[in-house]
Amino acid sequence: LLTAAQHCNEVQGSEVIRRFVDLVSRKKLRGKVLAVPFANLPAVRARRPHIRMKPEQPYGDDRGHNMNRTWPGKKTGNDTARVSYAIYQAFGDEATHVFDFHCWEKHAAPAVLIRDTPELRELAAKLGHRFVHVSTPNNITIGGYSCSTGRVGVTYEFSGQYVVVEEQVKRGLRLVTNFAKAIGILGGTFAPIHNGHL
């Protein structure tokens, strides 16, 4: 399961998913790719990071609408929790692996985020990315919730919000392609990313 744009100002992953789906549609797969390129569509339509956000609200003032803190959602929750719930009901139980795209708030080196387990460290090493950040375990992000239920959850943070940068997209596409190869959906050799260069 590929997800992006839980925050509508984090759109680089949406373009990666579009290109990845186009790429794998021409290849033989061992498994299935589920893709949600605009997870928080109400926020995307409103051009706000979160649902119900006003123009003057700081990004961190989500008022309970940070979608990345609502998984697996709640049928009777607020608007954001209900969107998470609908997505999870449609795809969540079927997904054995989750790759969730985000973008750092500030300019920082892009990084793969994982829990500290030997299996995830081994998987992260295969992805070929220079930076891997070991995150504190949680059960409220889609990746964290997946890990807490015995599945694989990985997050990737691009550098830069509100924009789609070609170099970032190419890096993300190579990364998710390596992920698909590492978990056995695609065949072929890994294409490493060295020092930020493709």
PDB file of C-alpha atoms in Angstrom, residues 1-6 10-25 33-40 98-102 156 158 164 168-177:
ATOM      1  CA  LEU A   1       0.000   0.000   0.000  1.00  0.00           C
ATOM      2  CA  LEU A   2       1.412   3.359  -1.087  1.00  0.00           C
ATOM      3  CA  THR A   3       0.019   6.512   0.507  1.00  0.00           C
ATOM      4  CA  ALA A   4       0.809  10.199   0.028  1.00  0.00           C
ATOM      5  CA  ALA A   5      -0.630  13.671   0.701  1.00  0.00           C
ATOM      6  CA  GLN A   6      -2.007  12.987   4.153  1.00  0.00           C
ATOM      7  CA  GLU A  10       3.213  17.300   0.995  1.00  0.00           C
ATOM      8  CA  VAL A  11       2.626  16.345  -2.627  1.00  0.00           C
ATOM      9  CA  GLN A  12       5.930  14.989  -3.917  1.00  0.00           C
ATOM     10  CA  GLY A  13       4.900  11.450  -3.012  1.00  0.00           C
ATOM     11  CA  SER A  14       1.717  11.816  -5.065  1.00  0.00           C
ATOM     12  CA  GLU A  15       3.790  12.266  -8.210  1.00  0.00           C
ATOM     13  CA  VAL A  16       6.024   9.335  -7.244  1.00  0.00           C
ATOM     14  CA  ILE A  17       2.966   7.107  -6.852  1.00  0.00           C
ATOM     15  CA  ARG A  18       1.612   8.235 -10.246  1.00  0.00           C
ATOM     16  CA  ARG A  19       4.896   7.338 -11.949  1.00  0.00           C
ATOM     17  CA  PHE A  20       5.299   4.088 -10.015  1.00  0.00           C
ATOM     18  CA  VAL A  21       1.805   2.859 -10.947  1.00  0.00           C
ATOM     19  CA  ASP A  22       2.558   3.687 -14.588  1.00  0.00           C
ATOM     20  CA  LEU A  23       5.871   1.818 -14.349  1.00  0.00           C
ATOM     21  CA  VAL A  24       4.476  -1.349 -12.754  1.00  0.00           C
ATOM     22  CA  SER A  25       1.473  -1.450 -15.088  1.00  0.00           C
ATOM     23  CA  VAL A  33      -0.002  -2.610  -5.571  1.00  0.00           C
ATOM     24  CA  LEU A  34      -2.618  -0.560  -3.746  1.00  0.00           C
ATOM     25  CA  ALA A  35      -2.178   3.193  -4.224  1.00  0.00           C
ATOM     26  CA  VAL A  36      -3.719   6.205  -2.489  1.00  0.00           C
ATOM     27  CA  PRO A  37      -1.877   9.205  -3.979  1.00  0.00           C
ATOM     28  CA  PHE A  38      -4.110  11.814  -2.306  1.00  0.00           C
ATOM     29  CA  ALA A  39      -5.053  10.314   1.050  1.00  0.00           C
ATOM     30  CA  ASN A  40      -6.467  13.546   2.466  1.00  0.00           C
ATOM     31  CA  VAL A  98       2.879   0.070   3.761  1.00  0.00           C
ATOM     32  CA  PHE A  99       5.102   2.775   2.247  1.00  0.00           C
ATOM     33  CA  ASP A 100       3.922   6.235   3.322  1.00  0.00           C
ATOM     34  CA  PHE A 101       5.293   9.441   1.722  1.00  0.00           C
ATOM     35  CA  HIS A 102       5.674  12.746   3.591  1.00  0.00           C
ATOM     36  CA  TYR A 156       9.800   8.437   3.622  1.00  0.00           C
ATOM     37  CA  PHE A 158      11.130  14.211   1.082  1.00  0.00           C
ATOM     38  CA  VAL A 164       7.264  18.939  -6.730  1.00  0.00           C
ATOM     39  CA  GLN A 168      13.242  14.455  -5.323  1.00  0.00           C
ATOM     40  CA  VAL A 169      10.628  12.612  -7.384  1.00  0.00           C
ATOM     41  CA  LYS A 170      13.272  10.573  -9.211  1.00  0.00           C
ATOM     42  CA  ARG A 171      14.841   9.631  -5.866  1.00  0.00           C
ATOM     43  CA  GLY A 172      11.447   8.649  -4.464  1.00  0.00           C
ATOM     44  CA  LEU A 173      10.623   6.573  -7.536  1.00  0.00           C
ATOM     45  CA  ARG A 174      13.906   4.703  -7.305  1.00  0.00           C
ATOM     46  CA  LEU A 175      13.329   4.196  -3.574  1.00  0.00           C
ATOM     47  CA  VAL A 176       9.826   2.736  -3.931  1.00  0.00           C
ATOM     48  CA  THR A 177      11.003   0.567  -6.838  1.00  0.00           C
TER      49      THR A 177
END
